């Protein structure tokens, strides 16, 4: 199983160096590079290799350094910025799919900073769901492998509300067992219901369509599950990950906050 490379912390000033050293404890297995030389080349190389990037500097410096290396939200790693006093943490790039929002929240909780997010979804309570597709009689170990991969990408602390799949898998032993092990309700839908979110899929598989009647199971099931819980549109926070026997994806939707009276 491929693991994400360690996050890298970049600092440019002496106060930034001190904060960077504090972040080494807040972000396990991270690396601190103070005054990397050459700075831009080092940052771009680390970014393109998939390292989550934590900057203690002005956001303008970050944008100018990374702009030529940006690809898309499904492949770019998380980018987070902090002011050198450690008062504010800002997820700048790949907030949802790349995990910058979750990373920023973890940092803010550990160092007592304010997490400043600009995503429209942050105006409500988030609900996370898992979607899984698999071969018939897939071993539970193959599902566990993907769950480990999802945890490595999303970070610790995401609380899932449901495990979901297509109705053809309603009695699949490995999925029933996984839902029980995670203490999650197991929800399934017919292919036609899963097709209602096909415009949000990162990949449409003709093979899957021929087999089950929809273009993807894991992503679609996660999206439908999250939307059903909140009554609002869902978004992918983890695009489809797969091994030889199964696929997994995660989605998020938001419950509308009740107005303050």
Short mmCIF file of N, CA and C in Angstrom, two decimals, residues 162-256:
data_model
loop_
_atom_site.label_atom_id
_atom_site.label_comp_id
_atom_site.label_asym_id
_atom_site.label_seq_id
_atom_site.Cartn_x
_atom_site.Cartn_y
_atom_site.Cartn_z
N UNK A 162 -21.83 6.79 7.82
CA UNK A 162 -22.42 5.65 7.13
C UNK A 162 -21.42 5.03 6.17
N UNK A 163 -21.60 3.75 5.90
CA UNK A 163 -20.89 3.05 4.84
C UNK A 163 -21.92 2.71 3.78
N UNK A 164 -21.59 2.96 2.53
CA UNK A 164 -22.60 2.83 1.47
C UNK A 164 -22.07 2.07 0.26
N UNK A 165 -23.01 1.45 -0.48
CA UNK A 165 -22.64 0.73 -1.70
C UNK A 165 -23.90 0.60 -2.58
N UNK A 166 -23.79 -0.19 -3.63
CA UNK A 166 -24.91 -0.46 -4.52
C UNK A 166 -25.76 -1.58 -3.93
N UNK A 167 -27.06 -1.62 -4.26
CA UNK A 167 -27.94 -2.61 -3.64
C UNK A 167 -27.56 -4.05 -3.97
N UNK A 168 -26.84 -4.24 -5.08
CA UNK A 168 -26.38 -5.59 -5.41
C UNK A 168 -25.43 -6.15 -4.36
N UNK A 169 -24.87 -5.26 -3.53
CA UNK A 169 -23.91 -5.67 -2.51
C UNK A 169 -24.52 -5.64 -1.11
N UNK A 170 -25.83 -5.57 -1.02
CA UNK A 170 -26.48 -5.46 0.29
C UNK A 170 -26.16 -6.62 1.21
N UNK A 171 -25.90 -7.79 0.64
CA UNK A 171 -25.60 -8.97 1.47
C UNK A 171 -24.14 -9.39 1.37
N UNK A 172 -23.28 -8.51 0.84
CA UNK A 172 -21.87 -8.86 0.67
C UNK A 172 -21.21 -9.01 2.05
N UNK A 173 -20.70 -10.20 2.38
CA UNK A 173 -20.17 -10.45 3.73
C UNK A 173 -19.10 -9.45 4.18
N UNK A 174 -18.16 -9.11 3.29
CA UNK A 174 -17.07 -8.23 3.72
C UNK A 174 -17.58 -6.82 4.04
N UNK A 175 -18.61 -6.35 3.32
CA UNK A 175 -19.14 -5.03 3.58
C UNK A 175 -20.00 -5.02 4.84
N UNK A 176 -20.79 -6.06 5.03
CA UNK A 176 -21.59 -6.18 6.25
C UNK A 176 -20.67 -6.23 7.47
N UNK A 177 -19.58 -7.00 7.34
CA UNK A 177 -18.63 -7.12 8.46
C UNK A 177 -17.91 -5.80 8.72
N UNK A 178 -17.53 -5.11 7.65
CA UNK A 178 -16.82 -3.84 7.80
C UNK A 178 -17.70 -2.81 8.48
N UNK A 179 -18.95 -2.72 8.05
CA UNK A 179 -19.88 -1.78 8.69
C UNK A 179 -20.04 -2.09 10.18
N UNK A 180 -20.13 -3.38 10.50
CA UNK A 180 -20.26 -3.78 11.90
C UNK A 180 -19.00 -3.41 12.69
N UNK A 181 -17.84 -3.65 12.10
CA UNK A 181 -16.58 -3.35 12.78
C UNK A 181 -16.42 -1.85 13.04
N UNK A 182 -16.94 -1.04 12.12
CA UNK A 182 -16.84 0.41 12.26
C UNK A 182 -18.02 1.01 13.01
N UNK A 183 -18.98 0.16 13.36
CA UNK A 183 -20.21 0.60 14.04
C UNK A 183 -20.95 1.64 13.21
N UNK A 184 -21.05 1.37 11.90
CA UNK A 184 -21.72 2.28 10.98
C UNK A 184 -22.94 1.61 10.35
N UNK A 185 -23.98 2.37 10.07
CA UNK A 185 -25.09 1.79 9.29
C UNK A 185 -24.61 1.51 7.87
N UNK A 186 -25.07 0.42 7.30
CA UNK A 186 -24.71 0.03 5.93
C UNK A 186 -25.89 0.33 5.03
N UNK A 187 -25.72 1.26 4.11
CA UNK A 187 -26.81 1.71 3.25
C UNK A 187 -26.50 1.41 1.80
N UNK A 188 -27.50 0.97 1.05
CA UNK A 188 -27.31 0.64 -0.36
C UNK A 188 -28.43 1.26 -1.20
N UNK A 189 -28.11 1.49 -2.49
CA UNK A 189 -29.08 2.07 -3.42
C UNK A 189 -29.00 1.37 -4.76
N UNK A 190 -30.08 1.40 -5.52
CA UNK A 190 -30.06 0.81 -6.87
C UNK A 190 -29.20 1.66 -7.79
N UNK A 191 -28.79 1.07 -8.91
CA UNK A 191 -27.90 1.74 -9.85
C UNK A 191 -28.49 3.07 -10.34
N UNK A 192 -29.79 3.11 -10.57
CA UNK A 192 -30.41 4.33 -11.08
C UNK A 192 -30.25 5.48 -10.10
N UNK A 193 -30.33 5.20 -8.81
CA UNK A 193 -30.15 6.24 -7.80
C UNK A 193 -28.70 6.71 -7.81
N UNK A 194 -27.76 5.80 -7.96
CA UNK A 194 -26.35 6.18 -7.99
C UNK A 194 -26.03 7.00 -9.24
N UNK A 195 -26.76 6.78 -10.31
CA UNK A 195 -26.52 7.55 -11.53
C UNK A 195 -26.92 9.02 -11.37
N UNK A 196 -27.67 9.35 -10.35
CA UNK A 196 -28.12 10.73 -10.16
C UNK A 196 -26.97 11.67 -9.80
N UNK A 197 -25.82 11.10 -9.41
CA UNK A 197 -24.67 11.94 -9.06
C UNK A 197 -23.49 11.69 -10.00
N UNK A 198 -23.76 11.08 -11.15
CA UNK A 198 -22.65 10.71 -12.02
C UNK A 198 -21.88 11.92 -12.57
N UNK A 199 -22.51 13.11 -12.56
CA UNK A 199 -21.79 14.30 -13.00
C UNK A 199 -20.67 14.69 -12.04
N UNK A 200 -20.66 14.13 -10.84
CA UNK A 200 -19.65 14.45 -9.84
C UNK A 200 -18.53 13.41 -9.77
N UNK A 201 -18.64 12.35 -10.54
CA UNK A 201 -17.64 11.29 -10.48
C UNK A 201 -16.33 11.76 -11.12
N UNK A 202 -15.21 11.34 -10.54
CA UNK A 202 -13.91 11.70 -11.11
C UNK A 202 -13.57 10.84 -12.32
N UNK A 203 -14.24 9.70 -12.43
CA UNK A 203 -14.00 8.79 -13.55
C UNK A 203 -15.26 7.98 -13.81
N UNK A 204 -15.64 7.84 -15.05
CA UNK A 204 -16.80 7.03 -15.41
C UNK A 204 -16.32 5.76 -16.10
N UNK A 205 -16.64 4.63 -15.49
CA UNK A 205 -16.17 3.35 -16.00
C UNK A 205 -17.25 2.64 -16.82
N UNK A 206 -16.97 2.44 -18.10
CA UNK A 206 -17.90 1.70 -18.95
C UNK A 206 -17.99 0.25 -18.50
N UNK A 207 -16.89 -0.29 -17.99
CA UNK A 207 -16.90 -1.68 -17.51
C UNK A 207 -17.86 -1.84 -16.34
N UNK A 208 -17.79 -0.91 -15.39
CA UNK A 208 -18.69 -0.96 -14.24
C UNK A 208 -20.14 -0.78 -14.71
N UNK A 209 -20.36 0.10 -15.67
CA UNK A 209 -21.71 0.32 -16.18
C UNK A 209 -22.28 -0.96 -16.78
N UNK A 210 -21.47 -1.67 -17.56
CA UNK A 210 -21.94 -2.92 -18.16
C UNK A 210 -22.27 -3.96 -17.10
N UNK A 211 -21.54 -3.94 -15.99
CA UNK A 211 -21.72 -4.97 -14.97
C UNK A 211 -22.87 -4.67 -14.02
N UNK A 212 -23.02 -3.41 -13.62
CA UNK A 212 -24.01 -3.11 -12.57
C UNK A 212 -25.01 -2.02 -12.94
N UNK A 213 -24.81 -1.32 -14.08
CA UNK A 213 -25.79 -0.33 -14.50
C UNK A 213 -25.54 1.10 -14.08
N UNK A 214 -24.37 1.38 -13.50
CA UNK A 214 -23.98 2.76 -13.20
C UNK A 214 -22.48 2.88 -13.46
N UNK A 215 -22.00 4.12 -13.55
CA UNK A 215 -20.62 4.34 -13.98
C UNK A 215 -19.59 4.30 -12.85
N UNK A 216 -20.02 4.13 -11.64
CA UNK A 216 -19.10 4.05 -10.51
C UNK A 216 -19.90 3.78 -9.26
N UNK A 217 -19.34 2.98 -8.36
CA UNK A 217 -20.06 2.61 -7.14
C UNK A 217 -19.55 3.37 -5.91
N UNK A 218 -18.26 3.31 -5.64
CA UNK A 218 -17.73 3.87 -4.40
C UNK A 218 -18.01 5.37 -4.28
N UNK A 219 -17.62 6.15 -5.30
CA UNK A 219 -17.82 7.59 -5.23
C UNK A 219 -19.31 7.94 -5.18
N UNK A 220 -20.09 7.30 -6.07
CA UNK A 220 -21.52 7.60 -6.13
C UNK A 220 -22.23 7.25 -4.83
N UNK A 221 -21.91 6.10 -4.27
CA UNK A 221 -22.57 5.68 -3.03
C UNK A 221 -22.24 6.62 -1.87
N UNK A 222 -20.98 7.04 -1.79
CA UNK A 222 -20.59 7.98 -0.73
C UNK A 222 -21.33 9.29 -0.88
N UNK A 223 -21.44 9.80 -2.12
CA UNK A 223 -22.13 11.06 -2.38
C UNK A 223 -23.61 10.97 -2.02
N UNK A 224 -24.26 9.90 -2.46
CA UNK A 224 -25.69 9.74 -2.19
C UNK A 224 -25.95 9.61 -0.69
N UNK A 225 -25.10 8.86 0.00
CA UNK A 225 -25.28 8.66 1.44
C UNK A 225 -25.17 9.97 2.20
N UNK A 226 -24.15 10.76 1.87
CA UNK A 226 -23.96 12.03 2.58
C UNK A 226 -25.12 12.99 2.31
N UNK A 227 -25.54 13.05 1.05
CA UNK A 227 -26.64 13.95 0.69
C UNK A 227 -27.94 13.54 1.36
N UNK A 228 -28.17 12.24 1.49
CA UNK A 228 -29.41 11.78 2.11
C UNK A 228 -29.45 12.16 3.59
N UNK A 229 -28.31 12.08 4.25
CA UNK A 229 -28.27 12.39 5.69
C UNK A 229 -28.57 13.86 5.94
N UNK A 230 -28.00 14.74 5.12
CA UNK A 230 -28.14 16.18 5.37
C UNK A 230 -29.28 16.84 4.61
N UNK A 231 -29.68 16.23 3.49
CA UNK A 231 -30.66 16.87 2.63
C UNK A 231 -30.05 17.91 1.72
N UNK A 232 -28.70 17.98 1.69
CA UNK A 232 -27.99 18.95 0.86
C UNK A 232 -27.02 18.22 -0.07
N UNK A 233 -26.57 18.92 -1.10
CA UNK A 233 -25.63 18.35 -2.05
C UNK A 233 -24.34 17.95 -1.34
N UNK A 234 -23.74 16.85 -1.77
CA UNK A 234 -22.50 16.37 -1.18
C UNK A 234 -21.34 16.62 -2.14
N UNK A 235 -20.13 16.48 -1.62
CA UNK A 235 -18.92 16.64 -2.43
C UNK A 235 -17.93 15.55 -2.04
N UNK A 236 -17.08 15.16 -2.97
CA UNK A 236 -16.07 14.16 -2.67
C UNK A 236 -14.93 14.79 -1.88
N UNK A 237 -14.49 14.11 -0.83
CA UNK A 237 -13.29 14.54 -0.11
C UNK A 237 -12.16 13.54 -0.32
N UNK A 238 -12.49 12.38 -0.83
CA UNK A 238 -11.49 11.39 -1.22
C UNK A 238 -11.98 10.72 -2.49
N UNK A 239 -11.30 10.98 -3.60
CA UNK A 239 -11.69 10.34 -4.86
C UNK A 239 -11.36 8.86 -4.79
N UNK A 240 -11.87 8.12 -5.73
CA UNK A 240 -11.78 6.65 -5.73
C UNK A 240 -10.34 6.15 -5.55
N UNK A 241 -10.16 5.31 -4.55
CA UNK A 241 -8.90 4.61 -4.32
C UNK A 241 -9.18 3.12 -4.51
N UNK A 242 -8.25 2.38 -5.08
CA UNK A 242 -8.57 0.98 -5.36
C UNK A 242 -7.38 0.06 -5.15
N UNK A 243 -7.71 -1.20 -4.96
CA UNK A 243 -6.72 -2.28 -5.02
C UNK A 243 -7.28 -3.35 -5.96
N UNK A 244 -6.77 -4.55 -5.89
CA UNK A 244 -7.15 -5.58 -6.86
C UNK A 244 -8.60 -6.04 -6.73
N UNK A 245 -9.22 -5.83 -5.56
CA UNK A 245 -10.56 -6.39 -5.36
C UNK A 245 -11.63 -5.37 -4.97
N UNK A 246 -11.23 -4.14 -4.65
CA UNK A 246 -12.23 -3.21 -4.12
C UNK A 246 -11.86 -1.76 -4.41
N UNK A 247 -12.83 -0.88 -4.22
CA UNK A 247 -12.62 0.56 -4.35
C UNK A 247 -13.24 1.24 -3.14
N UNK A 248 -12.69 2.41 -2.78
CA UNK A 248 -13.23 3.17 -1.66
C UNK A 248 -13.20 4.65 -2.01
N UNK A 249 -14.15 5.40 -1.48
CA UNK A 249 -14.19 6.85 -1.67
C UNK A 249 -14.89 7.44 -0.45
N UNK A 250 -14.71 8.74 -0.24
CA UNK A 250 -15.36 9.41 0.88
C UNK A 250 -16.00 10.70 0.40
N UNK A 251 -17.14 11.04 0.99
CA UNK A 251 -17.85 12.25 0.63
C UNK A 251 -18.22 13.03 1.88
N UNK A 252 -18.56 14.28 1.65
CA UNK A 252 -18.96 15.15 2.76
C UNK A 252 -20.13 16.01 2.31
N UNK A 253 -21.06 16.21 3.24
CA UNK A 253 -22.13 17.16 3.02
C UNK A 253 -22.30 17.95 4.33
N UNK A 254 -23.07 19.02 4.28
CA UNK A 254 -23.21 19.88 5.46
C UNK A 254 -24.66 20.03 5.87
N UNK A 255 -24.88 19.88 7.16
CA UNK A 255 -26.18 20.20 7.72
C UNK A 255 -26.25 21.72 7.87
N UNK A 256 -27.35 22.30 7.47
CA UNK A 256 -27.50 23.74 7.63
C UNK A 256 -27.59 24.08 9.11
#
